[in-house]
Amino acid sequence: MKFFVDTADVAAIAELNDLGMVDGVTTNPSLILKSGRDILEVTKEICSIVSGPVSAEVVALKADEMIAEGRKLASIAPNIAVKVPLTWDGLKTCKVLSGEGFMVNVTLCFSANQALLAAKAGATFISPFVGRLDDINLDGLDLIADIRTIYDNYDFKTQILAASVRTVNHAKECALIGADVMTAPPAVIKSMANHILTDKGLEQFMADWAKTGQKIL
Ligand code: E4P
């Protein structure tokens, strides 16, 4: 499973990228707001750090304007994936931009039927939101599994980009289901390294090592 990092925080992206943990980046208007940066500038900077796909989201609601925005965003760097919402206009935009050879990430997906439409419109990535379904007491992971089954049934090439991944359990389950990609905030990716028994074991080893009175360096 590829790891995309869900942030426009350049320092956080660079830190994870140096460890080889970043296969791509996803941003959205809320994350751009949080960064306090200009969308074109910060996206260009991210693309200079990360060689994998960097999703940048259109904000128009009509297809013709979305297409124009998408072309502008795609001109930032060759590794831009234009992010469009899963609306009828977003699907039209997906069809046009993917036909022009651009990567397209269809976002705000909350049903298997929406994912089916995105695949037929030529999406490079479909972004089902796991955490936001959990927020309304539905099982977001069930949606990832349903889309995996449907895409495999018909050999769709659209990659399942599990989004709104909020917990380490979401990450593990997405990997077990076979999501192609997950995108998660830096803190979630980092917390995948944590285990209480690792901490406990390390504490014991350190205590015993101190008793030996030895040094390695
Ligand atoms: C995906 O591309 C979105 O940016 C993101 O995963 C949404 O996550 P949230 O529901 O935690 O805001």
Tab-separated table of C-alpha atoms and ligand atoms in Angstrom:
chain	number	residue	atom	x	y	z
A	1	MET	CA	0.000	0.000	0.000
A	2	LYS	CA	1.330	3.412	-0.957
A	3	PHE	CA	1.389	6.153	1.687
A	4	PHE	CA	0.213	9.627	0.756
A	5	VAL	CA	0.475	12.296	3.414
A	6	ASP	CA	-2.628	14.395	3.914
A	7	THR	CA	-1.261	17.859	4.633
A	8	ALA	CA	0.066	21.070	3.101
A	9	ASP	CA	2.641	21.406	5.898
A	10	VAL	CA	5.913	21.424	3.966
A	11	ALA	CA	8.143	20.689	6.974
A	12	ALA	CA	6.055	17.662	7.971
A	13	ILE	CA	6.091	16.362	4.394
A	14	ALA	CA	9.869	16.789	4.141
A	15	GLU	CA	10.464	14.938	7.424
A	16	LEU	CA	8.449	11.886	6.349
A	17	ASN	CA	9.801	12.045	2.806
A	18	ASP	CA	13.386	11.822	4.100
A	19	LEU	CA	12.408	8.509	5.739
A	20	GLY	CA	10.979	7.141	2.489
A	21	MET	CA	7.449	7.171	3.907
A	22	VAL	CA	5.891	9.471	1.307
A	23	ASP	CA	4.665	8.114	-2.024
A	24	GLY	CA	2.531	11.192	-2.634
A	25	VAL	CA	0.616	14.050	-1.016
A	26	THR	CA	-3.034	15.054	-0.803
A	27	THR	CA	-4.256	18.551	-0.064
A	28	ASN	CA	-7.699	20.122	0.045
A	29	PRO	CA	-9.026	23.672	0.584
A	30	SER	CA	-9.192	23.142	4.366
A	31	LEU	CA	-5.565	22.011	4.473
A	32	ILE	CA	-4.498	25.000	2.349
A	33	LEU	CA	-6.302	27.268	4.822
A	34	LYS	CA	-4.520	25.536	7.718
A	35	SER	CA	-1.133	26.045	6.026
A	36	GLY	CA	-1.722	29.805	5.707
A	37	ARG	CA	0.044	29.649	2.327
A	38	ASP	CA	-0.892	30.578	-1.241
A	39	ILE	CA	-2.170	27.438	-3.003
A	40	LEU	CA	0.021	27.819	-6.081
A	41	GLU	CA	3.178	28.550	-4.105
A	42	VAL	CA	2.797	25.836	-1.484
A	43	THR	CA	1.765	23.221	-4.052
A	44	LYS	CA	4.823	24.047	-6.175
A	45	GLU	CA	7.063	23.694	-3.117
A	46	ILE	CA	5.504	20.331	-2.223
A	47	CYS	CA	6.021	19.117	-5.807
A	48	SER	CA	9.701	20.060	-5.577
A	49	ILE	CA	10.089	17.788	-2.518
A	50	VAL	CA	7.916	14.796	-3.463
A	51	SER	CA	8.233	12.979	-6.776
A	52	GLY	CA	4.952	11.036	-6.460
A	53	PRO	CA	1.457	12.381	-7.157
A	54	VAL	CA	0.495	15.611	-5.363
A	55	SER	CA	-3.263	16.229	-5.298
A	56	ALA	CA	-4.406	19.833	-5.654
A	57	GLU	CA	-8.138	20.488	-5.503
A	58	VAL	CA	-10.271	22.651	-7.786
A	59	VAL	CA	-12.779	24.944	-6.073
A	60	ALA	CA	-15.170	25.791	-8.936
A	61	LEU	CA	-18.476	23.940	-9.036
A	62	LYS	CA	-19.219	24.076	-12.781
A	63	ALA	CA	-17.402	21.741	-15.158
A	64	ASP	CA	-16.035	24.398	-17.526
A	65	GLU	CA	-14.518	26.366	-14.643
A	66	MET	CA	-13.279	23.204	-12.947
A	67	ILE	CA	-11.544	22.187	-16.161
A	68	ALA	CA	-9.837	25.602	-16.434
A	69	GLU	CA	-8.749	25.460	-12.787
A	70	GLY	CA	-7.568	21.886	-13.226
A	71	ARG	CA	-5.404	22.806	-16.212
A	72	LYS	CA	-3.875	25.672	-14.234
A	73	LEU	CA	-3.150	23.440	-11.234
A	74	ALA	CA	-1.706	20.756	-13.519
A	75	SER	CA	0.676	23.328	-15.008
A	76	ILE	CA	2.389	23.669	-11.595
A	77	ALA	CA	4.329	20.405	-12.040
A	78	PRO	CA	4.113	17.111	-13.953
A	79	ASN	CA	3.274	15.194	-10.759
A	80	ILE	CA	0.058	17.104	-9.996
A	81	ALA	CA	-3.119	15.041	-9.660
A	82	VAL	CA	-6.101	17.332	-10.152
A	83	LYS	CA	-8.605	16.721	-7.370
A	84	VAL	CA	-12.271	17.098	-8.261
A	85	PRO	CA	-15.384	16.479	-6.149
A	86	LEU	CA	-17.650	13.551	-6.867
A	87	THR	CA	-20.425	15.567	-8.472
A	88	TRP	CA	-21.742	15.276	-12.011
A	89	ASP	CA	-19.648	18.319	-12.991
A	90	GLY	CA	-16.649	16.754	-11.245
A	91	LEU	CA	-17.106	13.577	-13.288
A	92	LYS	CA	-17.293	15.602	-16.514
A	93	THR	CA	-14.094	17.356	-15.493
A	94	CYS	CA	-12.490	14.005	-14.697
A	95	LYS	CA	-13.330	12.666	-18.150
A	96	VAL	CA	-11.918	15.729	-19.934
A	97	LEU	CA	-8.735	16.098	-17.875
A	98	SER	CA	-7.923	12.375	-17.810
A	99	GLY	CA	-8.444	12.383	-21.599
A	100	GLU	CA	-5.818	15.131	-21.807
A	101	GLY	CA	-3.390	12.878	-19.933
A	102	PHE	CA	-3.602	14.484	-16.499
A	103	MET	CA	-3.893	12.451	-13.292
A	104	VAL	CA	-7.285	12.996	-11.659
A	105	ASN	CA	-8.236	12.244	-8.044
A	106	VAL	CA	-12.024	12.118	-7.545
A	107	THR	CA	-12.672	13.077	-3.942
A	108	LEU	CA	-15.531	13.169	-1.423
A	109	CYS	CA	-16.621	9.639	-2.350
A	110	PHE	CA	-19.076	8.080	0.087
A	111	SER	CA	-20.655	5.216	-1.885
A	112	ALA	CA	-19.642	2.301	-4.084
A	113	ASN	CA	-21.834	3.596	-6.908
A	114	GLN	CA	-19.990	6.925	-6.841
A	115	ALA	CA	-16.716	4.993	-7.097
A	116	LEU	CA	-18.051	3.028	-10.053
A	117	LEU	CA	-18.898	6.262	-11.883
A	118	ALA	CA	-15.467	7.728	-11.165
A	119	ALA	CA	-13.739	4.662	-12.597
A	120	LYS	CA	-15.848	4.862	-15.749
A	121	ALA	CA	-14.951	8.567	-16.065
A	122	GLY	CA	-11.260	7.596	-16.117
A	123	ALA	CA	-10.197	8.615	-12.604
A	124	THR	CA	-6.611	7.833	-11.665
A	125	PHE	CA	-7.593	7.771	-7.977
A	126	ILE	CA	-10.900	7.460	-6.140
A	127	SER	CA	-10.917	8.898	-2.610
A	128	PRO	CA	-13.489	7.246	-0.326
A	129	PHE	CA	-13.536	9.003	3.078
A	130	VAL	CA	-13.308	6.387	5.831
A	131	GLY	CA	-13.337	8.632	8.907
A	132	ARG	CA	-16.217	10.832	7.797
A	133	LEU	CA	-18.426	7.744	7.328
A	134	ASP	CA	-17.416	6.547	10.801
A	135	ASP	CA	-18.393	10.023	12.071
A	136	ILE	CA	-22.014	9.320	11.080
A	137	ASN	CA	-21.970	5.790	12.511
A	138	LEU	CA	-21.413	3.988	9.211
A	139	ASP	CA	-18.423	1.721	8.641
A	140	GLY	CA	-16.035	3.530	6.316
A	141	LEU	CA	-13.907	0.406	5.943
A	142	ASP	CA	-16.873	-1.498	4.488
A	143	LEU	CA	-16.894	1.027	1.657
A	144	ILE	CA	-13.201	0.409	0.924
A	145	ALA	CA	-13.896	-3.347	0.789
A	146	ASP	CA	-16.935	-2.890	-1.499
A	147	ILE	CA	-14.994	-0.713	-3.935
A	148	ARG	CA	-12.099	-3.218	-3.940
A	149	THR	CA	-14.519	-6.000	-4.890
A	150	ILE	CA	-16.229	-3.974	-7.616
A	151	TYR	CA	-13.006	-2.701	-9.172
A	152	ASP	CA	-11.527	-6.210	-9.138
A	153	ASN	CA	-14.724	-7.705	-10.623
A	154	TYR	CA	-14.322	-5.524	-13.700
A	155	ASP	CA	-10.569	-4.950	-13.680
A	156	PHE	CA	-10.893	-1.172	-13.312
A	157	LYS	CA	-7.461	0.471	-13.158
A	158	THR	CA	-8.560	3.378	-10.937
A	159	GLN	CA	-6.550	3.249	-7.703
A	160	ILE	CA	-8.421	3.162	-4.394
A	161	LEU	CA	-7.013	5.992	-2.296
A	162	ALA	CA	-8.428	5.456	1.196
A	163	ALA	CA	-8.867	8.968	2.606
A	164	SER	CA	-9.927	10.463	5.910
A	165	VAL	CA	-7.770	7.819	7.589
A	166	ARG	CA	-7.731	8.907	11.216
A	167	THR	CA	-6.441	5.899	13.200
A	168	VAL	CA	-3.751	3.249	13.022
A	169	ASN	CA	-6.553	0.672	12.835
A	170	HIS	CA	-7.925	2.375	9.714
A	171	ALA	CA	-4.432	2.117	8.193
A	172	LYS	CA	-4.061	-1.589	9.012
A	173	GLU	CA	-7.538	-2.500	7.776
A	174	CYS	CA	-7.049	-0.559	4.530
A	175	ALA	CA	-3.854	-2.547	3.934
A	176	LEU	CA	-5.627	-5.849	4.694
A	177	ILE	CA	-8.507	-4.991	2.343
A	178	GLY	CA	-6.049	-4.065	-0.380
A	179	ALA	CA	-6.493	-0.323	-0.817
A	180	ASP	CA	-3.877	0.800	-3.336
A	181	VAL	CA	-3.074	3.934	-1.353
A	182	MET	CA	-3.987	5.488	1.958
A	183	THR	CA	-3.687	9.148	2.792
A	184	ALA	CA	-3.329	10.142	6.421
A	185	PRO	CA	-2.111	13.119	8.425
A	186	PRO	CA	1.563	13.011	9.481
A	187	ALA	CA	0.619	12.276	13.111
A	188	VAL	CA	-1.305	9.124	12.123
A	189	ILE	CA	1.554	7.834	9.977
A	190	LYS	CA	4.040	8.479	12.790
A	191	SER	CA	1.824	6.817	15.397
A	192	MET	CA	1.930	3.584	13.366
A	193	ALA	CA	5.393	3.114	14.927
A	194	ASN	CA	3.972	3.085	18.455
A	195	HIS	CA	3.243	0.027	20.575
A	196	ILE	CA	2.969	-0.119	24.347
A	197	LEU	CA	4.986	-3.360	24.459
A	198	THR	CA	7.775	-1.702	22.458
A	199	ASP	CA	7.928	1.066	25.070
A	200	LYS	CA	7.789	-1.416	27.936
A	201	GLY	CA	10.418	-3.688	26.410
A	202	LEU	CA	12.744	-0.778	25.732
A	203	GLU	CA	12.390	0.473	29.275
A	204	GLN	CA	13.383	-2.971	30.616
A	205	PHE	CA	16.351	-3.260	28.243
A	206	MET	CA	17.587	0.215	29.222
A	207	ALA	CA	17.299	-0.600	32.926
A	208	ASP	CA	19.216	-3.885	32.526
A	209	TRP	CA	21.832	-2.249	30.293
A	210	ALA	CA	22.518	0.420	32.915
A	211	LYS	CA	23.169	-2.370	35.429
A	212	THR	CA	25.877	-3.886	33.205
A	213	GLY	CA	27.911	-0.687	33.497
A	214	GLN	CA	28.991	-1.149	29.853
A	215	LYS	CA	29.172	1.299	26.912
A	216	ILE	CA	29.070	0.616	23.156
A	217	LEU	CA	30.683	3.931	22.161
B	1	E4P	C1	-8.480	13.426	1.384
B	1	E4P	O1	-7.977	13.656	0.335
B	1	E4P	C2	-8.888	14.449	2.364
B	1	E4P	O2	-7.992	15.525	2.231
B	1	E4P	C3	-8.782	13.984	3.789
B	1	E4P	O3	-8.330	12.646	3.883
B	1	E4P	C4	-9.984	14.279	4.600
B	1	E4P	O4	-9.769	13.841	5.921
B	1	E4P	P1	-10.667	14.343	7.129
B	1	E4P	O5	-12.033	13.738	6.980
B	1	E4P	O6	-9.971	13.843	8.360
B	1	E4P	O7	-10.702	15.841	7.035
